[in-house]
Coordinates of C-alpha atoms in Angstrom, one line a residue:
M1 CA 4.1 4.3 23.5
V2 CA 1.0 3.2 25.3
K3 CA -1.0 5.3 27.8
P4 CA -1.8 3.9 31.3
E5 CA -5.5 3.8 30.6
E6 CA -4.9 2.0 27.3
L7 CA -2.8 -0.6 29.2
L8 CA -5.8 -1.3 31.4
L9 CA -8.0 -2.1 28.4
L10 CA -5.3 -4.1 26.8
R11 CA -4.9 -6.2 29.9
A12 CA -8.6 -6.7 30.1
V13 CA -8.4 -8.2 26.6
L14 CA -5.3 -10.2 27.0
E15 CA -5.2 -11.4 30.6
K16 CA -5.6 -15.2 30.9
S17 CA -7.6 -15.0 34.1
D18 CA -11.3 -14.0 33.5
R19 CA -11.4 -12.6 37.0
E20 CA -8.4 -10.4 36.5
A21 CA -9.6 -9.4 33.1
L22 CA -12.9 -8.2 34.5
S23 CA -11.0 -6.3 37.2
F24 CA -8.9 -4.5 34.7
Y25 CA -12.0 -3.6 32.7
K26 CA -13.8 -2.2 35.8
D27 CA -10.7 -0.2 36.7
W28 CA -10.8 1.3 33.1
L29 CA -14.5 2.1 33.6
R30 CA -13.8 3.9 36.8
I31 CA -10.8 5.9 35.6
V32 CA -11.8 6.5 31.9
G33 CA -15.1 5.0 31.0
F34 CA -17.2 5.5 27.9
D35 CA -17.6 9.3 28.3
K36 CA -13.8 9.8 27.7
L37 CA -13.4 7.0 25.1
D38 CA -10.9 7.6 22.4
G39 CA -10.6 6.0 19.0
G40 CA -7.7 3.7 20.0
C41 CA -9.6 2.2 22.9
F42 CA -12.9 2.0 20.9
R43 CA -11.2 -0.4 18.6
L44 CA -10.6 -2.9 21.5
L45 CA -14.2 -3.0 22.7
P46 CA -15.4 -5.7 20.2
L47 CA -12.8 -8.1 21.6
L48 CA -14.0 -7.3 25.2
Y49 CA -17.5 -8.1 24.2
K50 CA -16.5 -11.4 22.6
R51 CA -14.6 -12.3 25.8
F52 CA -17.2 -11.3 28.4
S53 CA -20.4 -12.3 26.5
E54 CA -19.3 -15.9 26.5
K55 CA -18.8 -16.2 30.2
G56 CA -22.3 -15.6 31.4
Q57 CA -21.2 -13.4 34.3
P58 CA -22.5 -9.9 35.1
V59 CA -20.5 -7.3 33.2
P60 CA -21.0 -3.5 33.5
D61 CA -22.1 -1.8 30.3
L62 CA -22.1 -5.1 28.3
N63 CA -24.7 -3.6 25.9
K64 CA -22.2 -0.8 25.0
L65 CA -19.6 -3.4 24.3
K66 CA -22.2 -5.3 22.2
S67 CA -23.0 -2.1 20.3
A68 CA -19.3 -1.6 19.4
Y69 CA -19.1 -5.3 18.3
R70 CA -22.2 -5.1 16.1
H71 CA -21.0 -1.8 14.5
A72 CA -17.6 -3.4 13.7
L73 CA -19.4 -6.6 12.4
Y74 CA -21.6 -4.6 10.0
R75 CA -18.8 -2.3 8.7
N76 CA -16.3 -5.0 8.3
S77 CA -18.8 -7.2 6.5
M78 CA -19.5 -4.3 4.0
L79 CA -15.7 -3.6 3.7
F80 CA -15.0 -7.2 2.8
H81 CA -17.9 -7.3 0.4
K82 CA -16.7 -4.2 -1.5
A83 CA -13.0 -5.3 -1.4
F84 CA -13.7 -8.9 -2.6
E85 CA -15.6 -7.5 -5.6
V86 CA -12.4 -5.6 -6.6
L87 CA -10.2 -8.6 -5.8
A88 CA -12.4 -10.8 -8.1
E89 CA -11.9 -8.4 -10.9
L90 CA -8.2 -8.2 -10.3
E91 CA -8.0 -12.0 -10.5
K92 CA -9.6 -11.9 -13.9
L93 CA -6.9 -9.5 -15.0
G94 CA -4.2 -11.8 -13.7
V95 CA -3.1 -9.5 -10.9
P96 CA -2.0 -11.4 -7.7
V97 CA -2.9 -9.8 -4.4
V98 CA -1.7 -10.2 -0.8
L99 CA -4.1 -9.1 1.9
L100 CA -2.4 -7.0 4.6
K101 CA -3.0 -5.8 8.2
G102 CA -6.5 -6.0 9.5
S103 CA -8.1 -7.9 6.6
A104 CA -5.5 -10.6 6.7
L105 CA -5.6 -10.9 10.5
V106 CA -9.4 -11.2 10.5
A107 CA -9.2 -13.9 7.9
A108 CA -6.5 -16.0 9.5
Y109 CA -6.3 -15.2 13.2
Y110 CA -9.4 -13.6 14.6
E111 CA -11.8 -15.8 12.7
D112 CA -14.7 -13.4 13.6
V113 CA -15.4 -10.5 11.2
G114 CA -16.6 -8.3 14.0
A115 CA -13.8 -8.9 16.5
R116 CA -11.2 -6.6 14.9
P117 CA -12.5 -3.2 13.6
M118 CA -11.0 -1.9 10.3
S119 CA -11.1 1.5 8.7
D120 CA -10.3 0.0 5.2
V121 CA -9.0 -3.1 3.5
D122 CA -5.3 -3.1 2.8
F123 CA -3.8 -5.2 0.0
L124 CA -0.5 -5.5 -1.8
V125 CA 0.1 -5.8 -5.5
Q126 CA 3.4 -5.9 -7.4
E127 CA 4.7 -2.6 -8.8
K128 CA 4.3 -3.8 -12.4
D129 CA 0.6 -4.2 -11.7
V130 CA -0.1 -0.8 -10.1
K131 CA -1.3 0.9 -13.2
K132 CA -3.6 -1.9 -14.1
T133 CA -5.0 -2.0 -10.5
L134 CA -5.6 1.7 -10.3
N135 CA -7.2 1.9 -13.7
L136 CA -9.6 -0.8 -12.7
L137 CA -10.5 1.0 -9.5
Y138 CA -11.0 4.3 -11.3
A139 CA -13.2 2.5 -13.8
L140 CA -15.3 1.0 -10.9
G141 CA -15.8 4.5 -9.4
W142 CA -13.2 4.5 -6.7
K143 CA -11.3 7.8 -6.1
N144 CA -8.2 8.8 -4.4
K145 CA -8.8 9.8 -0.8
E146 CA -6.1 12.5 -1.0
G147 CA -5.7 14.5 -4.3
P148 CA -6.3 13.8 -8.0
P149 CA -5.9 10.4 -9.7
L150 CA -2.4 9.0 -9.5
R151 CA -0.8 8.9 -12.9
G152 CA 2.7 8.1 -14.1
S153 CA 5.6 6.6 -12.0
V154 CA 4.8 5.3 -8.5
R155 CA 8.4 4.7 -7.5
H156 CA 8.4 7.5 -5.0
I157 CA 5.3 6.4 -2.9
H158 CA 4.4 3.1 -1.4
S159 CA 0.6 3.1 -1.4
V160 CA -2.6 5.1 -2.1
D161 CA -5.9 5.3 -0.2
M162 CA -9.0 4.8 -2.3
L163 CA -12.6 5.6 -1.5
N164 CA -15.8 4.6 -3.2
G165 CA -19.0 6.6 -3.3
E166 CA -20.3 5.0 -0.1
G167 CA -17.3 5.9 2.0
Y168 CA -15.7 2.5 2.1
G169 CA -11.9 2.4 1.8
L170 CA -9.2 0.4 0.1
D171 CA -5.5 1.0 0.7
V172 CA -3.5 -0.2 -2.3
H173 CA 0.2 -1.0 -1.5
W174 CA 3.0 -1.8 -3.9
R175 CA 5.7 -1.6 -1.2
A176 CA 4.8 -3.7 1.9
F177 CA 7.0 -1.6 4.3
Y178 CA 7.1 2.2 4.3
Q179 CA 10.6 2.0 5.6
C180 CA 11.8 -0.2 2.7
P181 CA 11.3 1.7 -0.6
W182 CA 14.1 0.1 -2.7
D183 CA 13.5 -2.1 -5.7
G184 CA 13.3 -5.8 -4.9
A185 CA 12.6 -5.3 -1.2
D186 CA 9.5 -7.5 -1.3
V187 CA 10.8 -10.4 -3.5
V188 CA 11.2 -12.8 -0.6
L189 CA 7.8 -11.7 0.8
W190 CA 6.0 -12.7 -2.4
E191 CA 7.9 -16.0 -2.6
Q192 CA 6.8 -17.0 0.9
T193 CA 3.1 -16.0 1.1
E194 CA 0.6 -18.4 2.5
K195 CA -3.0 -19.1 1.3
V196 CA -6.1 -19.3 3.4
V197 CA -9.8 -19.8 2.6
F198 CA -12.0 -17.0 3.9
K199 CA -15.6 -16.2 3.0
G200 CA -15.4 -18.8 0.2
A201 CA -12.4 -17.3 -1.4
T202 CA -8.7 -18.4 -1.4
I203 CA -6.6 -15.4 -0.5
R204 CA -2.8 -14.8 0.0
I205 CA -1.5 -13.5 3.2
L206 CA 2.0 -13.0 4.7
N207 CA 3.5 -16.0 6.6
P208 CA 3.6 -15.7 10.4
A209 CA 7.1 -14.2 10.7
Q210 CA 6.4 -11.6 8.0
Q211 CA 3.0 -10.9 9.7
I212 CA 4.9 -10.1 12.9
L213 CA 7.4 -7.9 11.1
H214 CA 4.8 -6.0 9.2
N215 CA 2.4 -5.4 12.1
C216 CA 5.2 -4.3 14.5
A217 CA 6.8 -2.0 11.9
H218 CA 3.4 -0.5 11.1
G219 CA 2.0 -0.5 14.6
V220 CA 4.7 1.3 16.5
R221 CA 4.5 4.3 14.1
W222 CA 2.8 7.5 15.4
N223 CA -0.9 7.7 14.5
A224 CA -3.5 10.3 15.3
V225 CA -5.7 7.4 16.5
S226 CA -3.7 5.5 19.0
P227 CA -2.6 2.2 17.2
T228 CA -2.8 0.0 20.3
R229 CA -4.5 -2.8 18.5
W230 CA -1.2 -3.9 16.9
I231 CA -0.3 -5.3 20.3
V232 CA -3.3 -7.6 20.3
D233 CA -2.7 -8.4 16.6
V234 CA 0.9 -9.6 17.2
I235 CA 0.0 -11.6 20.3
K236 CA -2.8 -13.3 18.4
I237 CA -0.2 -14.4 15.8
L238 CA 2.2 -15.5 18.5
E239 CA -0.6 -17.6 20.2
K240 CA -2.0 -19.2 17.1
K241 CA 1.2 -19.9 15.2
A242 CA 3.6 -20.5 18.1
G243 CA 5.2 -23.5 16.5
F244 CA 5.3 -22.1 12.9
I245 CA 7.2 -18.9 13.3
N246 CA 10.6 -18.9 11.6
W247 CA 12.4 -16.7 14.1
E248 CA 15.7 -16.8 12.2
S249 CA 14.0 -15.6 9.0
L250 CA 12.4 -12.8 11.0
I251 CA 15.8 -11.7 12.4
S252 CA 17.4 -11.9 8.9
E253 CA 14.6 -10.0 7.2
A254 CA 14.5 -7.3 9.9
S255 CA 18.2 -6.8 9.4
A256 CA 18.0 -6.7 5.6
R257 CA 15.1 -4.2 5.8
K258 CA 17.0 -2.1 8.3
I259 CA 14.1 -2.3 10.8
S260 CA 15.8 -4.5 13.5
Y261 CA 15.8 -1.5 15.9
T262 CA 12.0 -1.1 15.4
I263 CA 11.2 -4.8 15.7
H264 CA 13.4 -5.2 18.8
Y265 CA 11.6 -2.2 20.4
G266 CA 8.2 -3.7 19.6
L267 CA 8.9 -7.3 20.6
S268 CA 10.7 -6.2 23.8
F269 CA 7.6 -4.2 24.8
L270 CA 5.3 -7.2 24.2
K271 CA 7.6 -9.4 26.2
S272 CA 8.0 -7.1 29.2
E273 CA 4.4 -5.9 29.4
F274 CA 2.4 -9.0 28.4
N275 CA 4.9 -11.8 28.8
A276 CA 4.4 -12.6 25.1
D277 CA 5.8 -15.9 23.9
I278 CA 9.0 -14.5 22.3
P279 CA 12.2 -16.5 22.7
E280 CA 14.8 -14.5 24.7
N281 CA 17.5 -15.3 22.2
V282 CA 15.5 -13.6 19.5
L283 CA 15.6 -10.3 21.4
V284 CA 19.3 -10.8 22.0
K285 CA 20.0 -11.4 18.3
L286 CA 17.9 -8.5 17.2
N287 CA 19.7 -6.3 19.6
E288 CA 23.1 -7.5 18.2
V289 CA 22.2 -6.7 14.6
P290 CA 24.4 -3.7 13.5
K291 CA 22.4 -0.5 13.2
D292 CA 23.5 2.7 11.6
T293 CA 22.3 6.2 12.8
R294 CA 19.9 6.5 9.8
E295 CA 17.9 3.5 11.0
I296 CA 17.6 4.8 14.5
R297 CA 16.8 8.3 13.3
F298 CA 14.1 6.9 11.0
F299 CA 12.5 5.0 13.9
K300 CA 12.4 8.2 16.0
V301 CA 10.9 10.2 13.2
L302 CA 8.2 7.6 12.5
T303 CA 7.2 7.4 16.2
S304 CA 6.9 11.2 16.6
P305 CA 3.9 13.4 15.8
P306 CA 3.9 15.0 12.3
S307 CA 5.3 18.5 11.8
P308 CA 6.8 20.2 8.7
G309 CA 10.3 19.4 9.8
N310 CA 9.3 15.8 10.7
I311 CA 7.7 15.3 7.3
F312 CA 10.7 16.5 5.4
T313 CA 13.1 14.4 7.5
K314 CA 11.0 11.4 6.9
K315 CA 10.8 11.9 3.2
W316 CA 14.6 12.4 3.0
L317 CA 15.2 9.2 4.9
V318 CA 12.8 7.3 2.5
H319 CA 14.6 8.9 -0.5
S320 CA 18.0 8.1 1.0
N321 CA 17.1 4.4 1.5
S322 CA 15.6 4.2 -2.0
M323 CA 18.9 5.2 -3.5
G324 CA 21.0 2.7 -1.5
N325 CA 24.7 3.4 -1.6
A326 CA 24.6 6.4 -3.9
S327 CA 26.6 9.4 -2.6
F328 CA 25.1 12.1 -0.5
W329 CA 25.4 14.6 -3.3
E330 CA 23.6 12.3 -5.8
K331 CA 20.8 11.8 -3.3
A332 CA 20.6 15.6 -2.7
A333 CA 20.4 16.3 -6.4
F334 CA 17.4 14.0 -6.9
F335 CA 15.6 14.9 -3.6
P336 CA 13.6 17.8 -5.1
F337 CA 12.2 15.5 -7.8
F338 CA 11.5 12.9 -5.1
L339 CA 9.6 15.4 -3.0
S340 CA 7.5 16.6 -5.9
K341 CA 6.2 13.0 -6.2
A342 CA 6.3 11.8 -2.6
L343 CA 4.4 14.8 -1.1
Y344 CA 1.4 13.5 -3.0
Q345 CA 0.8 11.2 0.0
V346 CA 0.9 14.0 2.6
P347 CA -2.6 15.0 3.8
P348 CA -3.7 18.4 2.4
Y349 CA -3.7 20.1 5.7
V350 CA 0.0 19.2 6.2
R351 CA 0.9 20.3 2.7
R352 CA -0.8 23.7 3.4
R353 CA 1.2 24.1 6.6
M354 CA 4.5 23.3 4.8
S355 CA 3.7 25.8 2.0
D356 CA 2.6 28.6 4.5
K357 CA 5.4 31.1 4.7
R358 CA 4.5 31.9 8.3
C359 CA 5.2 28.3 9.3
P360 CA 8.6 28.2 11.1

């Protein structure tokens, strides 16, 4: 899940001892360094700058870390500015919004706009408000990142990426979890959101247990840019909200959402590699939750690189989950219709591969 060189940088960020942290960073410089820097590691550099710049000790290439921090600070500031303009308009329309992923973590856990790079601002609306939300965005000049404007039913997809004319992104969700497409999956989530004040605005975010679920479920998925920052994200939540995490609720919801295998995998990794403050009995209970083969297969598909076969399998599993206890034949009968809607989310280059007759 994590490359050895990424572990070095993660340990440099998370190690309690400043001396050990600097040693891990120097090892990373010697083995990898800035010349071979990839996107996943780049996203950790602002945190390293924050850590080392406050110590007053000599640090190799501190200016390069500072440059990464300043870049994240500027881009995140602009992202929040653009996003909050949209959120203010949605509020006027009576559309409640929950900030997700990086934007929520910056607001409630990192407390420094430049510490945690973001490529876009993710937020959740209720399915009944999707049309109103997208119509507002289209009117404000935002466009779909992939494909034409989304019209009609949105039951078969869970989010859409939007871009404005300046290249800033919003990711609008109406299902919080990709793995959980069934109606009513997010009712409890909406009932248990928390409010925080950030940049002068009161915003909704997930509660700590739901934050851990969401960031684990999203973070362990395969991504072209290594998603190692989810590790720091979850550990930040564990450290800041240690006494406020409802572990029983986390286990119950992981079971109900059929992601207990995923969450056990993610939390076990954090416990074994970074000695994260996760009660041992939580891991035992997650492991004891009954899991069917579909849940395990879904995990394996989501953590594997994309391919035509992988894409179709993933869409089938989403479709199968969305139809609950319907028979196999009922699910099969509706699958072509589902695909015609759901493939809207697949990037164009993947759609071209899947439609290419030469593709095995």
